[in-house]
Amino acid sequence: MSALLEVSDLRVSFGGRGRRRTGAFVAVDGVSLTITAEQTLGLVGESGSGKTTVARCVAGLTRPDSGSVGFGGRPLDRAGRRPPELRRAVQMVFQDPRSSLNPRMTVASVVGEAWRTHPVTAPSGDRTTALHRLLSDVGLDAEVASRRAGELSGGQCQRVSIARALAVRPRLLVCDEAVSALDVSVQAQILRLLADLRRTHRLAMLFISHDLGVVHQIADRVAVMRRGVIVEEGATEDVLSAPRHEYTQALLDAALDLGGVGT
């Protein structure tokens, strides 16, 4: 299948001095990856490996030094420079569900803001009915619509964040450590929700995590990052059953120690 998302030779650095940026920290060093329609790629690595920087480049929140990001054969620039159809096609779900929502806004206002930003995706009929249907899709009762985000639990906030992303009918969700801030039982619920939504909404996903055990539950393919480069990539079952790189084996051992893989 042709690629929906194509990242080619991506390079990102931060800091440094002078025109040549002497002493700059290289966060991403030549990363290439592809995701086909309705596929989930898990991008795994420890903190500081560069995986979140890749995610932010895909979402248009960070500008790379060089390399390219393409979607459906079209280049993806920074978010503010993307045409509306590409801005809504790629949506991001952040790590901290509380900080990604305005605590003073009601859930109805959060979703309504997404529809106002992308009016072509707003329901033509009764918006209340459409909102309640959307909340039901992410496992929330209709009464949540009138509650402020600051009154919700972490798991509820993450469901609202997912609903906000789905409201504009994306084709790709970029999930940056979307379950790491939640307790274990809520993590499992959100992972099942994302897997269900992927099927019902025909979504592709770039799923960022430090935990191979989590990725095992949701990803078709895995790319393992270390110090800004991808050290191993392949089908999830292949990588988990026969890792080729010692770093992948170390991540797998850590997941097994915590009872992550296979749960």
CSV table of C-alpha atoms in Angstrom, one decimal:
chain,number,residue,atom,x,y,z
A,1,MET,CA,0.0,0.0,0.0
A,2,SER,CA,1.1,3.6,-0.7
A,3,ALA,CA,2.1,5.6,2.4
A,4,LEU,CA,-0.4,7.9,4.0
A,5,LEU,CA,2.4,9.5,6.2
A,6,GLU,CA,5.9,9.6,5.0
A,7,VAL,CA,8.8,11.0,7.0
A,8,SER,CA,12.1,11.2,5.2
A,9,ASP,CA,15.6,11.8,6.6
A,10,LEU,CA,14.2,14.1,9.4
A,11,ARG,CA,16.8,16.0,11.4
A,12,VAL,CA,16.1,18.3,14.3
A,13,SER,CA,18.5,20.1,16.7
A,14,PHE,CA,18.2,22.5,19.5
A,15,GLY,CA,20.4,25.3,20.9
A,16,GLY,CA,23.9,25.9,19.8
A,17,ARG,CA,26.0,29.1,19.2
A,18,GLY,CA,26.6,31.1,16.1
A,19,ARG,CA,25.6,30.5,12.5
A,20,ARG,CA,26.9,27.0,12.6
A,21,ARG,CA,25.1,26.3,15.9
A,22,THR,CA,28.2,25.0,17.6
A,23,GLY,CA,27.3,22.7,20.4
A,24,ALA,CA,23.7,22.1,19.3
A,25,PHE,CA,21.9,19.1,20.7
A,26,VAL,CA,20.8,16.7,17.9
A,27,ALA,CA,17.4,15.4,19.0
A,28,VAL,CA,16.5,13.6,15.7
A,29,ASP,CA,19.2,12.4,13.3
A,30,GLY,CA,18.0,11.2,10.0
A,31,VAL,CA,14.7,9.5,10.9
A,32,SER,CA,12.6,8.0,8.1
A,33,LEU,CA,9.3,6.2,8.6
A,34,THR,CA,6.0,5.5,6.8
A,35,ILE,CA,2.4,4.8,7.9
A,36,THR,CA,-0.2,3.4,5.6
A,37,ALA,CA,-3.9,4.1,5.8
A,38,GLU,CA,-5.6,2.6,8.9
A,39,GLN,CA,-2.2,1.4,10.2
A,40,THR,CA,-0.8,2.0,13.7
A,41,LEU,CA,3.0,2.6,14.1
A,42,GLY,CA,4.4,2.5,17.6
A,43,LEU,CA,7.4,4.7,18.0
A,44,VAL,CA,9.2,3.6,21.1
A,45,GLY,CA,12.2,4.8,23.1
A,46,GLU,CA,13.3,6.1,26.5
A,47,SER,CA,12.9,9.7,27.5
A,48,GLY,CA,15.2,11.9,25.4
A,49,SER,CA,15.3,9.4,22.5
A,50,GLY,CA,13.7,12.0,20.1
A,51,LYS,CA,10.3,10.3,19.6
A,52,THR,CA,8.3,13.2,20.8
A,53,THR,CA,10.2,15.6,18.6
A,54,VAL,CA,9.3,13.4,15.6
A,55,ALA,CA,5.7,13.5,16.7
A,56,ARG,CA,5.7,17.3,17.0
A,57,CYS,CA,7.2,17.6,13.5
A,58,VAL,CA,4.4,15.4,12.1
A,59,ALA,CA,1.9,17.6,13.9
A,60,GLY,CA,3.5,20.7,12.6
A,61,LEU,CA,4.5,22.0,16.1
A,62,THR,CA,8.3,21.8,15.5
A,63,ARG,CA,10.2,22.8,12.4
A,64,PRO,CA,12.9,20.3,11.4
A,65,ASP,CA,16.4,21.4,10.3
A,66,SER,CA,16.1,19.3,7.2
A,67,GLY,CA,14.2,16.3,5.8
A,68,SER,CA,10.5,16.2,4.9
A,69,VAL,CA,7.1,15.2,6.2
A,70,GLY,CA,4.5,14.3,3.7
A,71,PHE,CA,0.8,13.3,3.9
A,72,GLY,CA,-1.0,11.6,1.1
A,73,GLY,CA,1.7,12.7,-1.3
A,74,ARG,CA,1.5,16.4,-0.2
A,75,PRO,CA,4.2,18.2,1.9
A,76,LEU,CA,3.3,19.0,5.5
A,77,ASP,CA,4.6,22.4,6.6
A,78,ARG,CA,4.2,23.9,10.1
A,79,ALA,CA,0.7,23.7,11.4
A,80,GLY,CA,0.0,27.4,10.9
A,81,ARG,CA,1.0,27.2,7.2
A,82,ARG,CA,-0.9,24.0,6.4
A,83,PRO,CA,-4.1,24.3,4.3
A,84,PRO,CA,-7.3,23.6,6.4
A,85,GLU,CA,-7.8,20.1,5.0
A,86,LEU,CA,-4.3,19.0,6.1
A,87,ARG,CA,-4.6,20.8,9.5
A,88,ARG,CA,-7.6,18.7,10.4
A,89,ALA,CA,-6.3,15.5,8.7
A,90,VAL,CA,-3.5,15.2,11.3
A,91,GLN,CA,-4.6,15.6,15.0
A,92,MET,CA,-2.6,15.2,18.1
A,93,VAL,CA,-3.5,13.7,21.5
A,94,PHE,CA,-1.0,14.9,24.2
A,95,GLN,CA,0.5,13.2,27.2
A,96,ASP,CA,-1.0,15.3,29.9
A,97,PRO,CA,-4.8,15.3,29.4
A,98,ARG,CA,-5.4,18.0,32.0
A,99,SER,CA,-2.9,20.6,30.6
A,100,SER,CA,-4.2,20.0,27.0
A,101,LEU,CA,-7.7,21.3,27.9
A,102,ASN,CA,-8.8,24.7,29.3
A,103,PRO,CA,-10.1,23.8,32.8
A,104,ARG,CA,-12.7,26.6,32.6
A,105,MET,CA,-14.3,25.5,29.4
A,106,THR,CA,-17.1,23.1,29.3
A,107,VAL,CA,-16.8,19.9,27.3
A,108,ALA,CA,-19.4,21.2,24.9
A,109,SER,CA,-17.3,24.4,24.4
A,110,VAL,CA,-14.1,22.3,23.8
A,111,VAL,CA,-15.7,20.3,21.0
A,112,GLY,CA,-17.6,23.4,19.7
A,113,GLU,CA,-14.3,25.2,19.4
A,114,ALA,CA,-12.9,22.5,17.1
A,115,TRP,CA,-16.0,22.8,14.9
A,116,ARG,CA,-15.7,26.5,14.7
A,117,THR,CA,-12.0,26.2,13.7
A,118,HIS,CA,-12.9,23.7,11.0
A,119,PRO,CA,-16.5,24.6,10.1
A,120,VAL,CA,-16.6,22.2,7.2
A,121,THR,CA,-16.6,19.4,9.8
A,122,ALA,CA,-19.4,20.8,11.9
A,123,PRO,CA,-22.7,18.9,11.9
A,124,SER,CA,-25.4,20.3,9.7
A,125,GLY,CA,-28.2,19.2,12.0
A,126,ASP,CA,-28.6,19.3,15.7
A,127,ARG,CA,-25.2,19.9,17.2
A,128,THR,CA,-26.3,18.7,20.7
A,129,THR,CA,-27.2,15.3,19.2
A,130,ALA,CA,-23.9,15.2,17.3
A,131,LEU,CA,-22.0,16.1,20.4
A,132,HIS,CA,-23.7,13.4,22.5
A,133,ARG,CA,-23.0,10.9,19.8
A,134,LEU,CA,-19.3,11.9,19.8
A,135,LEU,CA,-19.1,11.6,23.6
A,136,SER,CA,-20.7,8.2,23.4
A,137,ASP,CA,-18.0,7.1,20.9
A,138,VAL,CA,-15.3,7.9,23.4
A,139,GLY,CA,-17.2,6.3,26.3
A,140,LEU,CA,-18.6,9.4,28.0
A,141,ASP,CA,-22.2,10.1,29.1
A,142,ALA,CA,-24.1,13.0,27.6
A,143,GLU,CA,-24.2,14.8,31.0
A,144,VAL,CA,-20.4,15.3,30.7
A,145,ALA,CA,-21.1,17.9,28.0
A,146,SER,CA,-22.1,20.6,30.5
A,147,ARG,CA,-19.2,20.0,32.9
A,148,ARG,CA,-16.0,22.0,32.9
A,149,ALA,CA,-12.8,20.2,32.0
A,150,GLY,CA,-11.3,21.1,35.4
A,151,GLU,CA,-13.9,19.0,37.1
A,152,LEU,CA,-13.1,15.8,35.2
A,153,SER,CA,-10.7,13.0,36.1
A,154,GLY,CA,-7.6,12.4,34.1
A,155,GLY,CA,-9.1,9.5,32.2
A,156,GLN,CA,-12.2,11.6,31.3
A,157,CYS,CA,-10.0,14.5,30.2
A,158,GLN,CA,-8.1,12.2,27.8
A,159,ARG,CA,-11.4,10.9,26.4
A,160,VAL,CA,-12.5,14.6,25.8
A,161,SER,CA,-9.1,15.2,24.1
A,162,ILE,CA,-9.7,12.3,21.8
A,163,ALA,CA,-13.3,13.5,21.1
A,164,ARG,CA,-12.0,16.9,20.2
A,165,ALA,CA,-9.6,15.3,17.8
A,166,LEU,CA,-12.3,13.1,16.3
A,167,ALA,CA,-14.7,16.0,15.9
A,168,VAL,CA,-12.8,17.3,12.8
A,169,ARG,CA,-12.7,13.9,11.2
A,170,PRO,CA,-8.9,13.3,11.0
A,171,ARG,CA,-7.2,10.6,9.1
A,172,LEU,CA,-4.2,10.3,11.4
A,173,LEU,CA,-4.0,10.6,15.2
A,174,VAL,CA,-0.6,11.4,16.7
A,175,CYS,CA,-0.7,10.1,20.2
A,176,ASP,CA,2.2,11.3,22.3
A,177,GLU,CA,2.5,9.2,25.4
A,178,ALA,CA,-1.3,9.4,25.5
A,179,VAL,CA,-1.7,6.9,28.4
A,180,SER,CA,1.5,7.3,30.4
A,181,ALA,CA,0.0,9.9,32.8
A,182,LEU,CA,-2.9,7.6,33.6
A,183,ASP,CA,-3.1,4.8,36.2
A,184,VAL,CA,-2.9,1.2,34.9
A,185,SER,CA,-6.6,0.4,34.8
A,186,VAL,CA,-7.4,3.6,33.0
A,187,GLN,CA,-4.5,3.0,30.6
A,188,ALA,CA,-6.1,-0.3,29.5
A,189,GLN,CA,-9.4,1.4,29.0
A,190,ILE,CA,-8.0,4.2,26.8
A,191,LEU,CA,-5.9,1.7,24.8
A,192,ARG,CA,-9.0,-0.4,24.1
A,193,LEU,CA,-10.9,2.8,23.2
A,194,LEU,CA,-8.2,3.9,20.7
A,195,ALA,CA,-8.1,0.4,19.1
A,196,ASP,CA,-11.9,0.5,18.7
A,197,LEU,CA,-11.9,4.1,17.3
A,198,ARG,CA,-9.2,3.1,14.8
A,199,ARG,CA,-11.5,0.5,13.4
A,200,THR,CA,-14.8,2.5,13.5
A,201,HIS,CA,-13.3,5.7,12.2
A,202,ARG,CA,-10.7,4.1,9.9
A,203,LEU,CA,-7.8,6.0,11.4
A,204,ALA,CA,-4.1,5.7,11.1
A,205,MET,CA,-2.1,6.3,14.2
A,206,LEU,CA,1.4,7.3,15.2
A,207,PHE,CA,1.6,6.1,18.8
A,208,ILE,CA,4.5,7.3,20.9
A,209,SER,CA,5.5,5.4,24.0
A,210,HIS,CA,8.4,4.5,26.2
A,211,ASP,CA,6.9,1.1,26.9
A,212,LEU,CA,6.9,-1.8,24.4
A,213,GLY,CA,4.3,-3.5,26.6
A,214,VAL,CA,1.8,-0.7,25.8
A,215,VAL,CA,2.7,-0.6,22.1
A,216,HIS,CA,2.2,-4.4,21.9
A,217,GLN,CA,-1.5,-3.9,22.6
A,218,ILE,CA,-2.1,-1.4,19.8
A,219,ALA,CA,0.5,-1.2,17.1
A,220,ASP,CA,0.8,-3.1,13.8
A,221,ARG,CA,4.4,-2.1,13.4
A,222,VAL,CA,7.1,-0.8,15.8
A,223,ALA,CA,10.0,1.6,15.3
A,224,VAL,CA,12.5,1.7,18.2
A,225,MET,CA,14.4,5.0,18.7
A,226,ARG,CA,17.6,5.6,20.6
A,227,ARG,CA,19.6,8.9,20.7
A,228,GLY,CA,17.8,10.4,17.8
A,229,VAL,CA,17.9,7.4,15.4
A,230,ILE,CA,15.8,4.4,14.6
A,231,VAL,CA,17.7,1.3,15.6
A,232,GLU,CA,15.1,-1.3,14.7
A,233,GLU,CA,11.8,-1.4,12.9
A,234,GLY,CA,9.4,-4.2,11.9
A,235,ALA,CA,6.0,-5.9,12.5
A,236,THR,CA,5.2,-5.8,16.2
A,237,GLU,CA,5.1,-9.5,16.7
A,238,ASP,CA,8.4,-9.9,14.9
A,239,VAL,CA,10.1,-7.3,17.0
A,240,LEU,CA,8.8,-8.6,20.3
A,241,SER,CA,9.5,-12.3,19.6
A,242,ALA,CA,13.0,-11.8,18.1
A,243,PRO,CA,14.5,-8.3,18.7
A,244,ARG,CA,17.6,-7.8,16.7
A,245,HIS,CA,19.1,-4.8,18.6
A,246,GLU,CA,20.3,-5.0,22.2
A,247,TYR,CA,18.4,-1.7,23.1
A,248,THR,CA,15.1,-3.2,21.9
A,249,GLN,CA,15.9,-6.3,24.1
A,250,ALA,CA,16.5,-4.0,27.1
A,251,LEU,CA,13.1,-2.3,26.5
A,252,LEU,CA,11.4,-5.6,26.1
A,253,ASP,CA,13.0,-6.9,29.3
A,254,ALA,CA,11.8,-3.8,31.2
A,255,ALA,CA,8.3,-4.4,29.9
A,256,LEU,CA,8.3,-8.0,30.9
A,257,ASP,CA,9.6,-7.1,34.4
A,258,LEU,CA,6.6,-4.9,34.8
A,259,GLY,CA,4.2,-7.5,33.3
A,260,GLY,CA,3.5,-5.3,30.3
A,261,VAL,CA,3.8,-7.5,27.3
A,262,GLY,CA,0.9,-9.9,26.8
A,263,THR,CA,-1.4,-8.3,29.4
